Short mmCIF file of C-alpha atoms and ligand atoms in Angstrom, two decimals:
data_model
loop_
_atom_site.label_atom_id
_atom_site.label_comp_id
_atom_site.label_asym_id
_atom_site.label_seq_id
_atom_site.Cartn_x
_atom_site.Cartn_y
_atom_site.Cartn_z
CA MET A 171 85.07 87.11 101.56
CA LYS A 172 83.24 90.16 100.17
CA ILE A 173 85.94 92.51 98.92
CA ILE A 174 85.91 96.00 97.41
CA ILE A 175 88.93 97.03 95.38
CA ALA A 176 88.84 100.82 95.63
CA GLY A 177 91.07 102.06 92.83
CA ALA A 178 91.19 99.44 90.09
CA GLY A 179 94.17 100.60 88.04
CA ALA A 180 97.23 98.41 87.56
CA MET A 181 97.59 97.19 91.15
CA GLY A 182 93.86 97.10 91.86
CA SER A 183 93.44 94.95 88.75
CA ARG A 184 96.10 92.51 89.95
CA PHE A 185 94.59 92.16 93.42
CA GLY A 186 91.02 92.13 92.08
CA LEU A 187 91.86 89.42 89.55
CA MET A 188 93.78 87.17 91.94
CA LEU A 189 91.18 87.49 94.72
CA HIS A 190 88.34 86.86 92.24
CA GLN A 191 90.12 83.78 90.88
CA ALA A 192 90.42 82.53 94.48
CA LYS A 193 86.57 82.58 94.61
CA ASN A 194 86.07 85.72 96.69
CA ASP A 195 83.11 88.00 95.95
CA VAL A 196 85.01 90.96 94.49
CA ILE A 197 83.77 94.27 93.13
CA LEU A 198 85.90 97.04 91.62
CA ILE A 199 85.32 100.77 92.17
CA ASP A 200 87.17 103.29 90.05
CA GLY A 201 86.99 106.79 88.60
CA TRP A 202 88.35 106.32 85.05
CA GLN A 203 85.28 106.10 82.80
CA GLU A 204 86.95 104.52 79.74
CA HIS A 205 88.53 101.81 81.92
CA ILE A 206 85.18 101.11 83.60
CA ASP A 207 83.30 100.92 80.29
CA THR A 208 85.90 98.55 78.82
CA ILE A 209 85.78 96.22 81.83
CA LYS A 210 81.97 96.26 81.83
CA GLU A 211 81.87 95.31 78.14
CA TYR A 212 84.82 92.90 77.76
CA GLY A 213 85.71 91.92 81.34
CA LEU A 214 89.00 92.63 83.05
CA GLN A 215 91.68 91.42 80.66
CA ALA A 216 95.25 90.67 81.68
CA ASN A 217 98.46 89.27 80.38
CA PHE A 218 99.10 87.21 83.50
CA ASN A 219 102.66 85.86 83.42
CA GLY A 220 102.40 85.38 79.65
CA GLU A 221 98.87 83.92 79.63
CA GLU A 222 95.92 85.97 78.35
CA VAL A 223 93.09 85.86 80.90
CA THR A 224 89.70 87.56 81.07
CA GLU A 225 87.47 87.68 84.15
CA MET A 226 84.03 89.28 84.39
CA ILE A 227 84.23 91.30 87.62
CA PRO A 228 81.58 93.89 88.52
CA ILE A 229 82.91 97.44 88.29
CA TYR A 230 81.28 100.74 89.30
CA HIS A 231 82.15 104.39 88.91
CA GLN A 232 82.91 105.91 92.32
CA SER A 233 80.44 108.73 91.67
CA ASP A 234 77.64 106.25 90.99
CA ILE A 235 77.58 103.73 93.85
CA SER A 236 74.68 104.97 95.97
CA SER A 237 72.48 102.08 94.78
CA VAL A 238 75.17 99.39 95.07
CA GLU A 239 74.30 97.01 97.91
CA PHE A 240 77.45 95.29 99.03
CA SER A 241 78.40 94.91 102.67
CA ALA A 242 82.14 94.49 102.37
CA ASP A 243 84.29 92.51 104.79
CA LEU A 244 87.40 94.08 103.32
CA VAL A 245 88.25 97.17 101.28
CA ILE A 246 91.65 97.23 99.56
CA LEU A 247 92.74 100.75 98.63
CA PHE A 248 94.75 101.12 95.43
CA THR A 249 94.17 104.65 94.20
CA LYS A 250 97.06 106.98 93.50
CA ALA A 251 97.87 108.86 96.70
CA MET A 252 96.26 112.13 95.58
CA GLN A 253 93.00 110.28 94.76
CA LEU A 254 92.72 108.60 98.19
CA ASP A 255 90.62 111.17 100.05
CA GLY A 256 88.14 111.44 97.16
CA MET A 257 87.81 107.65 97.02
CA MET A 258 87.28 107.37 100.80
CA GLN A 259 84.60 110.06 100.55
CA SER A 260 82.91 108.11 97.72
CA ILE A 261 82.89 104.73 99.47
CA LYS A 262 82.37 105.81 103.09
CA ASN A 263 78.78 104.50 103.17
CA MET A 264 79.97 101.07 102.02
CA VAL A 265 82.41 100.79 104.93
CA GLY A 266 80.54 99.15 107.80
CA GLU A 267 81.43 98.78 111.47
CA LYS A 268 83.25 95.52 110.83
CA THR A 269 84.82 96.33 107.45
CA LYS A 270 88.61 96.10 107.46
CA VAL A 271 90.35 98.65 105.25
CA LEU A 272 93.77 97.73 103.88
CA CYS A 273 95.93 100.48 102.39
CA LEU A 274 98.82 99.38 100.15
CA LEU A 275 99.58 102.67 98.40
CA ASN A 276 103.17 103.85 98.14
CA GLY A 277 104.03 106.92 100.18
CA ILE A 278 103.76 108.24 103.69
CA GLY A 279 100.91 109.42 105.91
CA HIS A 280 97.87 107.76 104.25
CA GLU A 281 96.59 106.71 107.68
CA ASP A 282 95.85 110.39 108.38
CA VAL A 283 93.33 110.38 105.51
CA ILE A 284 91.82 106.96 106.20
CA LYS A 285 91.27 107.52 109.91
CA LYS A 286 88.88 110.38 109.09
CA TYR A 287 86.51 107.66 107.81
CA VAL A 288 87.48 104.39 109.55
CA PRO A 289 88.26 103.53 113.21
CA LEU A 290 91.95 102.73 113.79
CA SER A 291 91.07 99.18 114.88
CA ASN A 292 89.80 98.46 111.33
CA ILE A 293 92.73 100.01 109.44
CA LEU A 294 95.49 97.78 108.12
CA LEU A 295 98.52 99.57 106.77
CA GLY A 296 100.76 97.65 104.43
CA ASN A 297 103.61 97.59 102.02
CA THR A 298 103.69 95.44 98.89
CA MET A 299 106.43 94.18 96.62
CA TRP A 300 103.91 93.12 93.95
CA THR A 301 104.03 95.15 90.75
CA ALA A 302 101.60 95.72 87.88
CA GLY A 303 101.11 97.80 84.78
CA LEU A 304 98.27 98.80 82.47
CA GLU A 305 98.55 98.33 78.70
CA GLY A 306 95.44 100.47 78.21
CA PRO A 307 91.92 100.76 79.63
CA GLY A 308 90.67 97.40 80.86
CA LYS A 309 93.95 95.56 80.18
CA ALA A 310 96.57 94.80 82.82
CA LYS A 311 100.06 93.43 82.50
CA LEU A 312 100.89 91.25 85.49
CA PHE A 313 104.31 89.67 85.69
CA GLY A 314 106.48 88.24 88.45
CA ASN A 315 106.00 87.58 92.12
CA GLY A 316 105.54 89.70 95.18
CA SER A 317 104.59 89.84 98.83
CA ILE A 318 102.67 91.95 101.34
CA ASP A 319 103.55 93.03 104.87
CA LEU A 320 100.74 94.54 106.90
CA GLN A 321 99.93 95.71 110.39
CA ASN A 322 96.82 96.76 112.30
CA LEU A 323 96.93 100.42 113.32
CA GLY A 324 94.95 99.95 116.52
CA ASN A 325 96.02 97.98 119.58
CA GLU A 326 94.28 94.81 118.42
CA GLY A 327 97.47 93.24 117.05
CA LYS A 328 98.01 90.28 114.79
CA GLU A 329 94.75 88.40 115.51
CA SER A 330 92.70 91.24 114.04
CA ALA A 331 94.47 90.74 110.71
CA ASP A 332 94.50 86.93 110.64
CA GLU A 333 91.40 86.51 108.49
CA VAL A 334 92.54 89.09 105.93
CA ILE A 335 96.01 87.51 105.76
CA ALA A 336 94.45 84.07 105.24
CA VAL A 337 92.30 85.36 102.36
CA LEU A 338 95.26 87.11 100.71
CA ASN A 339 97.37 83.96 101.04
CA ASP A 340 94.60 81.80 99.66
CA ALA A 341 94.85 84.01 96.55
CA LYS A 342 98.66 83.43 96.52
CA LEU A 343 99.38 87.06 97.38
CA ASN A 344 102.00 86.08 100.02
CA ALA A 345 100.91 88.21 102.98
CA LYS A 346 102.37 88.26 106.47
CA TYR A 347 101.95 90.30 109.62
CA SER A 348 104.58 92.91 110.49
CA ASP A 349 105.23 94.38 113.92
CA ASN A 350 106.87 97.43 112.43
CA ILE A 351 105.16 98.36 109.19
CA LEU A 352 106.18 102.02 109.38
CA SER A 353 109.86 101.10 109.06
CA SER A 354 109.26 99.11 105.88
CA ILE A 355 107.02 101.88 104.51
CA TYR A 356 109.77 104.44 105.15
CA LYS A 357 112.39 102.12 103.63
CA LYS A 358 110.40 101.75 100.41
CA ALA A 359 109.63 105.49 100.44
CA CYS A 360 113.39 106.18 100.50
CA VAL A 361 113.83 104.18 97.29
CA ASN A 362 110.87 105.96 95.70
CA GLY A 363 111.96 109.31 97.20
CA THR A 364 115.29 109.12 95.42
CA MET A 365 114.85 107.11 92.20
CA ASN A 366 111.38 108.39 91.25
CA GLY A 367 111.85 112.15 91.44
CA LEU A 368 115.50 112.25 90.39
CA CYS A 369 115.17 110.05 87.30
CA THR A 370 112.03 111.97 86.30
CA ILE A 371 113.65 115.40 86.57
CA LEU A 372 116.91 114.23 84.99
CA ASP A 373 115.12 112.25 82.25
CA SER A 374 117.33 109.32 83.12
CA ASN A 375 117.19 105.62 83.81
CA MET A 376 118.40 104.47 87.23
CA ALA A 377 121.80 103.15 86.05
CA ASP A 378 122.77 106.36 84.23
CA PHE A 379 121.82 108.46 87.27
CA GLY A 380 123.67 106.11 89.64
CA GLU A 381 126.88 106.49 87.66
CA THR A 382 126.97 110.29 87.90
CA ASP A 383 129.53 111.94 90.20
CA VAL A 384 126.81 113.49 92.35
CA ALA A 385 124.54 110.45 92.81
CA ASP A 386 125.95 109.49 96.23
CA VAL A 387 125.77 112.93 97.81
CA ILE A 388 122.24 113.61 96.55
CA VAL A 389 120.91 110.18 97.56
CA GLU A 390 122.58 110.27 100.99
CA SER A 391 121.18 113.75 101.66
CA ILE A 392 117.63 112.73 100.75
CA VAL A 393 117.83 109.51 102.78
CA SER A 394 119.15 111.47 105.77
CA GLU A 395 116.07 113.73 105.64
CA PHE A 396 113.76 110.67 105.48
CA ALA A 397 115.64 109.00 108.36
CA GLN A 398 115.40 112.06 110.65
CA VAL A 399 111.65 112.29 110.12
CA ALA A 400 111.21 108.50 110.44
CA GLU A 401 112.99 108.54 113.80
CA LYS A 402 110.47 111.08 115.12
CA GLU A 403 107.73 108.68 114.08
CA ASN A 404 109.38 105.71 115.83
CA ALA A 405 110.23 104.12 112.50
CA THR A 406 113.92 103.38 112.70
CA LEU A 407 115.73 103.15 109.39
CA ASP A 408 118.92 101.16 108.83
CA ILE A 409 120.57 103.78 106.62
CA ASP A 410 123.26 101.43 105.26
CA ALA A 411 120.62 98.89 104.25
CA VAL A 412 118.50 101.60 102.62
CA LEU A 413 121.49 102.95 100.66
CA ALA A 414 122.42 99.41 99.58
CA GLN A 415 118.88 98.84 98.31
CA ILE A 416 118.93 102.12 96.37
CA LYS A 417 122.33 101.31 94.86
CA SER A 418 121.03 97.89 93.78
CA CYS A 419 118.66 99.81 91.48
CA TYR A 420 121.67 101.05 89.46
CA ASN A 421 122.60 97.53 88.32
CA ARG A 422 122.41 97.40 84.51
CA GLU A 423 122.09 93.59 84.56
CA THR A 424 118.90 93.69 86.64
CA ILE A 425 116.67 96.80 86.81
CA GLY A 426 119.13 99.68 86.16
CA LEU A 427 117.98 100.29 82.60
CA HIS A 428 114.37 100.81 83.74
CA HIS A 429 112.73 104.15 84.39
CA PRO A 430 110.88 104.30 87.72
CA SER A 431 107.09 104.52 87.93
CA MET A 432 106.98 108.31 88.41
CA TYR A 433 108.86 108.70 85.15
CA GLN A 434 106.29 106.48 83.43
CA ASP A 435 103.42 108.46 84.98
CA LEU A 436 104.68 111.93 84.08
CA MET A 437 107.07 111.63 81.15
CA ILE A 438 105.28 108.84 79.25
CA ASN A 439 101.62 109.13 80.31
CA ASN A 440 101.48 112.85 81.17
CA ARG A 441 99.87 112.12 84.55
CA LEU A 442 100.30 113.93 87.86
CA THR A 443 102.74 112.28 90.27
CA GLU A 444 102.64 111.12 93.89
CA ILE A 445 105.57 113.41 94.85
CA ASP A 446 103.51 115.22 97.54
CA PHE A 447 103.09 111.91 99.37
CA ILE A 448 106.74 110.86 99.13
CA ASN A 449 109.30 113.73 99.34
CA GLY A 450 106.51 116.26 99.95
CA ALA A 451 105.32 114.28 102.99
CA ILE A 452 108.85 114.51 104.44
CA VAL A 453 108.79 118.29 103.95
CA ARG A 454 105.42 118.62 105.74
CA LYS A 455 106.44 116.33 108.59
CA GLY A 456 109.86 118.04 108.79
CA GLU A 457 108.09 121.36 109.41
CA VAL A 458 106.12 119.80 112.26
CA TYR A 459 109.22 118.24 113.86
CA GLY A 460 111.59 121.16 113.20
CA ILE A 461 113.76 119.20 110.75
CA GLU A 462 115.34 120.91 107.72
CA THR A 463 114.48 119.11 104.47
CA PRO A 464 116.05 121.18 101.66
CA TYR A 465 116.66 118.28 99.25
CA CYS A 466 113.13 116.87 99.55
CA SER A 467 111.70 120.36 99.29
CA PHE A 468 113.66 121.25 96.14
CA LEU A 469 112.89 117.92 94.46
CA THR A 470 109.16 118.30 95.23
CA GLN A 471 109.19 121.79 93.70
CA LEU A 472 111.05 120.61 90.60
CA VAL A 473 108.62 117.74 90.01
CA HIS A 474 105.65 120.09 90.38
CA ALA A 475 107.25 122.53 87.95
CA LYS A 476 107.74 119.67 85.47
CA GLU A 477 104.09 118.61 85.91
CA GLN A 478 103.01 122.16 85.11
CA ILE A 479 105.35 122.52 82.13
CA MET A 480 103.98 119.26 80.75
CA LYS A 481 100.37 120.21 81.62
CA ALA A 482 100.00 116.83 83.33
CA LYS A 483 96.55 115.70 84.45
P1 LIG B 799 97.32 103.34 88.43
O1 LIG B 799 97.71 104.66 87.91
O2 LIG B 799 97.41 102.17 87.49
O3 LIG B 799 95.83 103.37 88.99
C1 LIG B 799 95.45 104.32 89.97
C2 LIG B 799 94.17 104.99 89.51
O4 LIG B 799 94.44 105.79 88.36
C3 LIG B 799 93.07 104.02 89.12
O5 LIG B 799 91.85 104.56 89.57
C4 LIG B 799 93.14 104.00 87.61
O6 LIG B 799 91.93 103.66 86.98
C5 LIG B 799 93.54 105.44 87.31
N1 LIG B 799 94.22 105.55 86.02
C6 LIG B 799 95.24 104.77 85.56
N2 LIG B 799 95.60 105.16 84.32
C7 LIG B 799 94.79 106.21 84.00
C8 LIG B 799 94.67 107.02 82.85
N3 LIG B 799 95.46 106.87 81.80
N4 LIG B 799 93.73 107.99 82.86
C9 LIG B 799 92.92 108.17 83.93
N5 LIG B 799 92.99 107.42 85.06
C10 LIG B 799 93.91 106.45 85.09
O7 LIG B 799 98.18 103.11 89.75
P2 LIG B 799 98.83 101.79 90.33
O8 LIG B 799 100.09 101.52 89.61
O9 LIG B 799 97.79 100.74 90.40
O10 LIG B 799 99.24 102.27 91.78
C11 LIG B 799 98.29 102.38 92.86
C12 LIG B 799 99.09 102.61 94.13
O11 LIG B 799 99.95 101.47 94.36
C13 LIG B 799 100.03 103.82 94.07
O12 LIG B 799 100.16 104.39 95.35
C14 LIG B 799 101.36 103.21 93.66
O13 LIG B 799 102.47 104.00 94.03
C15 LIG B 799 101.31 101.90 94.43
N6 LIG B 799 102.12 100.80 93.91
C16 LIG B 799 102.19 100.56 92.57
C17 LIG B 799 102.96 99.50 92.11
C18 LIG B 799 103.02 99.14 90.63
O14 LIG B 799 103.83 98.29 90.26
N7 LIG B 799 102.17 99.70 89.77
C19 LIG B 799 103.66 98.69 93.03
C20 LIG B 799 103.53 98.96 94.40
C21 LIG B 799 102.76 100.02 94.83
#
């Protein structure tokens, strides 16, 4: 299959590498010049479950693709949420009538951006449990296992996604069709909407936050705001299951000593966060539906203030 990875950071590198190794015709499109130059010169390098691998995969800057001739069967979007519209604008001429576009970004409401450029019948919305990191430009760190749930946004149903699922599974990416992708997106967004912003603002790992006296009341309030908005979008949330998943993040024996990805982005790498597409999306949707969202609103403001104090880019 001819596949564009649009946004070739940590996750785009994982998917690009695994799909390339499964003999698909893959190209990467990105906006980070140093990363692009490194991959052009040395190939995409990765520590892949402890093994050093290098694959030569074509990569292009998103502002310089007008001469690239590549009629893609599939585009996989892996920008940060705030980069999505710019990327869609850059690649819109490479998205043909039959090109499927799969969005696996964290956060809520990305379909509103994508459908400006792609018919609903070609949009696949998904949720992934794969993880990835970057050690520096051109070098990914890919450990562990994961999975993908995805759903077609039009009325075409499962058959319209069969070919894409088969290609992902051929690359051992463990994909399956979901009849209710919005619920799993909201469930994951609840974990991100609590752990990410709170641990970033409190400069805390997940275990230390979870053991504070106020952890339960703050987390339950945020999840309640997510659940009220989700219900309006026909995405039912099992609140007990969501709270159990969040509390499992506090476990010191497993992942509790880790800092979530937003902490890494802002506090370690001085980068802007995806808060507007997690808690901020709940605030915007809450305004539309007449739902009060004071906790999500305050947390979004605090994270933006921290970004400004740190002069994040
Ligand atoms: P990423 O930050 O690694 O890459 C996103 C974009 O930012 C890429 O275009 C990349 O080149 C660019 N970028 C990365 N580091 C940069 C730097 N130092 N300077 C300039 N540009 C830089 O993001 P990601 O982790 O691949 O995440 C993509 C999407 O997938 C996000 O929505 C994220 O929330 C989601 N996601 C990530 C993970 C994970 O484990 N990383 C897991 C599931 C979902």
